[in-house]
mmCIF file of C-alpha atoms in Angstrom:
data_model
loop_
_atom_site.group_PDB
_atom_site.id
_atom_site.type_symbol
_atom_site.label_atom_id
_atom_site.label_comp_id
_atom_site.label_asym_id
_atom_site.label_seq_id
_atom_site.Cartn_x
_atom_site.Cartn_y
_atom_site.Cartn_z
ATOM 1 C CA MET A 253 2.998 2.549 -17.842
ATOM 2 C CA GLU A 254 -0.039 0.995 -19.474
ATOM 3 C CA ILE A 255 -1.629 -1.912 -17.621
ATOM 4 C CA LYS A 256 -2.656 -4.449 -20.246
ATOM 5 C CA SER A 257 -3.416 -7.349 -17.927
ATOM 6 C CA ALA A 258 -4.117 -7.821 -14.230
ATOM 7 C CA THR A 259 -4.853 -11.303 -12.930
ATOM 8 C CA PHE A 260 -5.490 -12.665 -9.455
ATOM 9 C CA VAL A 261 -2.941 -15.411 -8.684
ATOM 10 C CA ILE A 262 -3.154 -16.548 -5.057
ATOM 11 C CA SER A 263 -4.278 -15.678 -1.522
ATOM 12 C CA ASN A 264 -2.529 -17.138 1.482
ATOM 13 C CA SER A 265 -1.417 -16.457 5.037
ATOM 14 C CA ASP A 266 2.017 -18.066 4.722
ATOM 15 C CA VAL A 267 4.829 -16.148 3.022
ATOM 16 C CA SER A 268 6.457 -19.443 1.997
ATOM 17 C CA LYS A 269 3.452 -20.112 -0.258
ATOM 18 C CA CYS A 270 3.760 -16.851 -2.160
ATOM 19 C CA PRO A 271 4.533 -17.165 -5.911
ATOM 20 C CA GLN A 272 7.932 -18.567 -6.804
ATOM 21 C CA GLY A 273 10.342 -16.732 -9.082
ATOM 22 C CA ASP A 274 11.977 -13.346 -8.982
ATOM 23 C CA LEU A 275 9.345 -10.988 -10.395
ATOM 24 C CA PRO A 276 9.329 -7.685 -8.484
ATOM 25 C CA GLU A 277 6.524 -7.070 -5.997
ATOM 26 C CA TYR A 278 4.843 -3.851 -4.882
ATOM 27 C CA ALA A 279 2.748 -4.201 -1.754
ATOM 28 C CA PHE A 280 -0.079 -1.960 -0.547
ATOM 29 C CA ILE A 281 -0.977 -1.638 3.114
ATOM 30 C CA GLY A 282 -2.838 0.726 5.430
ATOM 31 C CA ARG A 283 -5.280 0.965 8.273
ATOM 32 C CA SER A 284 -8.611 -0.719 7.737
ATOM 33 C CA ASN A 285 -11.062 1.251 5.591
ATOM 34 C CA VAL A 286 -8.344 3.490 4.153
ATOM 35 C CA GLY A 287 -9.562 2.728 0.624
ATOM 36 C CA LYS A 288 -6.952 0.155 -0.344
ATOM 37 C CA SER A 289 -9.147 -2.093 -2.485
ATOM 38 C CA SER A 290 -10.635 0.900 -4.294
ATOM 39 C CA LEU A 291 -7.142 2.245 -5.007
ATOM 40 C CA ILE A 292 -5.961 -1.096 -6.388
ATOM 41 C CA ASN A 293 -9.046 -1.386 -8.599
ATOM 42 C CA MET A 294 -8.465 2.155 -9.839
ATOM 43 C CA LEU A 295 -4.831 1.445 -10.682
ATOM 44 C CA VAL A 296 -5.665 -1.620 -12.778
ATOM 45 C CA ARG A 297 -8.970 -0.177 -14.066
ATOM 46 C CA GLN A 298 -10.974 -3.188 -12.960
ATOM 47 C CA LYS A 299 -13.945 -2.696 -10.661
ATOM 48 C CA GLN A 300 -13.744 -6.017 -8.829
ATOM 49 C CA LEU A 301 -10.111 -7.165 -8.953
ATOM 50 C CA ALA A 302 -9.681 -6.379 -5.263
ATOM 51 C CA ASN A 303 -12.926 -6.855 -3.371
ATOM 52 C CA THR A 304 -14.232 -3.636 -1.870
ATOM 53 C CA SER A 305 -16.461 -3.526 1.168
ATOM 54 C CA GLN A 306 -17.969 -0.986 3.514
ATOM 55 C CA LYS A 307 -16.971 -3.348 6.314
ATOM 56 C CA PRO A 308 -13.409 -2.574 7.484
ATOM 57 C CA GLY A 309 -10.824 -5.294 7.798
ATOM 58 C CA LYS A 310 -12.007 -7.474 4.926
ATOM 59 C CA THR A 311 -8.533 -8.298 3.608
ATOM 60 C CA LEU A 312 -7.165 -11.028 5.887
ATOM 61 C CA LEU A 313 -4.664 -12.645 3.533
ATOM 62 C CA ILE A 314 -1.696 -11.823 1.314
ATOM 63 C CA ASN A 315 -3.223 -11.385 -2.148
ATOM 64 C CA HIS A 316 -1.029 -11.515 -5.267
ATOM 65 C CA PHE A 317 -2.104 -9.998 -8.601
ATOM 66 C CA LEU A 318 0.093 -10.480 -11.678
ATOM 67 C CA ILE A 319 0.380 -7.264 -13.704
ATOM 68 C CA ASN A 320 1.422 -7.336 -17.379
ATOM 69 C CA ASN A 321 2.991 -10.738 -16.695
ATOM 70 C CA SER A 322 6.007 -8.841 -15.362
ATOM 71 C CA TRP A 323 5.371 -7.754 -11.755
ATOM 72 C CA TYR A 324 3.098 -8.433 -8.804
ATOM 73 C CA LEU A 325 0.779 -6.045 -7.038
ATOM 74 C CA VAL A 326 0.330 -7.365 -3.493
ATOM 75 C CA ASP A 327 -2.680 -6.516 -1.334
ATOM 76 C CA LEU A 328 -1.744 -6.930 2.334
ATOM 77 C CA PRO A 329 -4.123 -7.103 5.323
ATOM 78 C CA GLY A 330 -4.940 -3.816 7.003
ATOM 79 C CA TYR A 331 -3.532 -3.027 10.421
ATOM 80 C CA GLY A 332 -5.057 -1.460 13.509
ATOM 81 C CA TYR A 333 -8.593 -2.796 13.250
ATOM 82 C CA ALA A 334 -9.680 -2.525 16.884
ATOM 83 C CA GLN A 335 -12.828 -4.633 16.609
ATOM 84 C CA ARG A 336 -10.850 -7.794 15.966
ATOM 85 C CA SER A 337 -9.852 -9.969 18.894
ATOM 86 C CA LYS A 338 -6.362 -9.718 20.326
ATOM 87 C CA GLN A 339 -5.561 -13.130 18.837
ATOM 88 C CA GLN A 340 -6.765 -12.049 15.380
ATOM 89 C CA ARG A 341 -4.750 -8.826 15.553
ATOM 90 C CA GLU A 342 -1.637 -10.756 16.547
ATOM 91 C CA GLU A 343 -2.173 -13.206 13.686
ATOM 92 C CA LEU A 344 -2.582 -10.400 11.154
ATOM 93 C CA GLY A 345 0.531 -8.755 12.580
ATOM 94 C CA ARG A 346 2.422 -12.008 12.080
ATOM 95 C CA ILE A 347 1.228 -12.345 8.475
ATOM 96 C CA ILE A 348 2.157 -8.760 7.624
ATOM 97 C CA GLY A 349 5.470 -8.871 9.474
ATOM 98 C CA SER A 350 6.637 -12.143 7.959
ATOM 99 C CA TYR A 351 5.844 -11.003 4.412
ATOM 100 C CA ILE A 352 7.641 -7.670 4.776
ATOM 101 C CA ALA A 353 10.647 -9.171 6.568
ATOM 102 C CA LYS A 354 11.096 -12.320 4.489
ATOM 103 C CA ARG A 355 9.856 -11.573 0.993
ATOM 104 C CA GLU A 356 12.996 -10.820 -1.017
ATOM 105 C CA GLN A 357 10.950 -9.940 -4.101
ATOM 106 C CA LEU A 358 9.385 -6.960 -2.306
ATOM 107 C CA VAL A 359 10.682 -3.819 -4.008
ATOM 108 C CA ASN A 360 8.513 -1.168 -2.380
ATOM 109 C CA LEU A 361 5.779 -0.886 0.218
ATOM 110 C CA PHE A 362 3.035 1.672 -0.381
ATOM 111 C CA ILE A 363 1.606 2.854 2.949
ATOM 112 C CA LEU A 364 -1.878 4.288 2.512
ATOM 113 C CA ILE A 365 -3.090 7.225 4.610
ATOM 114 C CA ASP A 366 -6.594 8.760 4.626
ATOM 115 C CA ILE A 367 -5.912 12.386 3.725
ATOM 116 C CA ARG A 368 -8.895 13.619 5.767
ATOM 117 C CA HIS A 369 -7.309 12.827 9.136
ATOM 118 C CA GLU A 370 -4.489 14.318 11.149
ATOM 119 C CA ALA A 371 -1.422 12.119 11.602
ATOM 120 C CA GLN A 372 -2.454 9.063 13.616
ATOM 121 C CA ALA A 373 -0.104 7.444 16.126
ATOM 122 C CA ILE A 374 -0.650 3.959 14.680
ATOM 123 C CA ASP A 375 0.370 5.094 11.181
ATOM 124 C CA LEU A 376 3.402 7.017 12.418
ATOM 125 C CA GLU A 377 4.464 4.008 14.461
ATOM 126 C CA PHE A 378 4.179 1.724 11.425
ATOM 127 C CA ILE A 379 6.046 4.191 9.188
ATOM 128 C CA ASN A 380 8.885 4.543 11.700
ATOM 129 C CA LYS A 381 9.050 0.780 12.138
ATOM 130 C CA MET A 382 9.472 0.326 8.375
ATOM 131 C CA GLY A 383 12.174 2.984 8.318
ATOM 132 C CA GLN A 384 14.077 1.373 11.173
ATOM 133 C CA ALA A 385 13.889 -1.976 9.384
ATOM 134 C CA GLY A 386 15.235 -0.460 6.163
ATOM 135 C CA VAL A 387 12.104 -1.297 4.150
ATOM 136 C CA PRO A 388 11.764 0.925 1.042
ATOM 137 C CA PHE A 389 8.365 2.603 1.148
ATOM 138 C CA ALA A 390 6.268 5.460 -0.153
ATOM 139 C CA ILE A 391 3.249 7.189 1.368
ATOM 140 C CA VAL A 392 -0.001 7.284 -0.603
ATOM 141 C CA PHE A 393 -2.701 9.666 0.545
ATOM 142 C CA THR A 394 -6.169 8.395 -0.397
ATOM 143 C CA LYS A 395 -9.630 9.999 -0.778
ATOM 144 C CA SER A 396 -8.346 13.410 -1.887
ATOM 145 C CA ASP A 397 -11.678 13.990 -3.653
ATOM 146 C CA LYS A 398 -13.309 14.248 -0.217
ATOM 147 C CA LEU A 399 -11.507 17.569 0.400
ATOM 148 C CA SER A 400 -11.046 20.779 -1.535
ATOM 149 C CA ARG A 401 -7.724 21.086 -3.303
ATOM 150 C CA GLY A 402 -6.535 23.701 -0.836
ATOM 151 C CA LYS A 403 -7.539 21.634 2.188
ATOM 152 C CA ALA A 404 -5.873 18.526 0.719
ATOM 153 C CA GLU A 405 -2.630 20.438 0.218
ATOM 154 C CA GLU A 406 -2.879 21.742 3.783
ATOM 155 C CA MET A 407 -3.323 18.229 5.204
ATOM 156 C CA VAL A 408 -0.364 16.879 3.220
ATOM 157 C CA GLY A 409 1.734 19.815 4.383
ATOM 158 C CA LYS A 410 0.870 19.120 8.023
ATOM 159 C CA TYR A 411 1.740 15.448 7.573
ATOM 160 C CA LYS A 412 5.107 16.290 6.019
ATOM 161 C CA GLN A 413 5.809 18.635 8.913
ATOM 162 C CA ARG A 414 4.998 15.879 11.411
ATOM 163 C CA LEU A 415 7.161 13.353 9.561
ATOM 164 C CA SER A 416 10.044 15.828 9.486
ATOM 165 C CA GLU A 417 10.187 15.578 13.268
ATOM 166 C CA ASP A 418 11.399 11.978 12.890
ATOM 167 C CA TRP A 419 12.913 11.922 9.393
ATOM 168 C CA GLU A 420 15.765 13.887 7.848
ATOM 169 C CA GLU A 421 14.598 12.871 4.373
ATOM 170 C CA LEU A 422 10.952 12.240 3.567
ATOM 171 C CA PRO A 423 9.821 9.203 1.548
ATOM 172 C CA PRO A 424 8.108 9.632 -1.838
ATOM 173 C CA ILE A 425 4.575 10.948 -1.363
ATOM 174 C CA PHE A 426 1.580 10.529 -3.670
ATOM 175 C CA VAL A 427 -1.895 12.054 -3.450
ATOM 176 C CA THR A 428 -4.676 9.951 -4.930
ATOM 177 C CA SER A 429 -8.408 9.719 -5.453
ATOM 178 C CA SER A 430 -9.886 6.387 -6.490
ATOM 179 C CA ALA A 431 -13.105 8.126 -7.541
ATOM 180 C CA LYS A 432 -11.327 10.513 -9.932
ATOM 181 C CA ALA A 433 -8.234 8.382 -10.738
ATOM 182 C CA ASP A 434 -6.027 11.190 -9.454
ATOM 183 C CA GLY A 435 -2.451 10.071 -8.815
ATOM 184 C CA ARG A 436 -2.800 6.968 -10.970
ATOM 185 C CA ALA A 437 -0.268 8.041 -13.609
ATOM 186 C CA GLU A 438 2.229 9.166 -10.963
ATOM 187 C CA LEU A 439 2.037 5.910 -9.008
ATOM 188 C CA LEU A 440 2.359 3.718 -12.086
ATOM 189 C CA SER A 441 5.247 5.838 -13.407
ATOM 190 C CA TYR A 442 7.050 5.373 -10.088
ATOM 191 C CA ILE A 443 6.580 1.594 -10.243
ATOM 192 C CA ASP A 444 7.712 1.607 -13.882
ATOM 193 C CA LYS A 445 10.860 3.544 -12.935
ATOM 194 C CA LEU A 446 11.688 1.062 -10.163
ATOM 195 C CA ASN A 447 11.140 -1.849 -12.545
ATOM 196 C CA ARG A 448 13.465 -0.274 -15.114
ATOM 197 C CA ASP A 449 16.093 0.333 -12.436
ATOM 198 C CA ILE A 450 15.894 -3.347 -11.465
ATOM 199 C CA SER A 451 16.277 -4.495 -15.071
ATOM 200 C CA LYS A 452 19.515 -2.510 -15.343
ATOM 201 C CA GLN A 453 21.108 -4.317 -12.395
#
């Protein structure tokens, strides 16, 4: 898939105010500071489409970007940012939960994981919750350039082994680097395949 256009459309905290229509949506989510904005910018090849920041937890709203006038890339708030107040964490949980549960246009959720870390309880809990709710999702490992190729493969292998304790069949898995654009073609091809499958229905 070639991305010819990527345009910011709307930010909001209320799923009922998301764009009307039936264009397919692909949402990206992960723990704060997982590299979500950098990944989105890499995918669309625009440096500032999704604002990046060294400060975790910057994304507080549901952000819609129209891609090729045919589908939406959705940037969701990060989860598990401990420095926010309990009330703020509950509000972000409500925003995320209502979008995932109610947004019929959502085709696939991409759950981002920092490849440098062992499996974290908060990520595993979120992954299992999505599985129990029947939400289609894929796992995207970020920051693979921070490790050697061998170490990156080892970390992914360990994560698959941990997931296999809870899952009979593993979700699609992608390994990416925003700095090197690794995984870009694979991710966009997967989205393109899902879009083509939808058009056949």
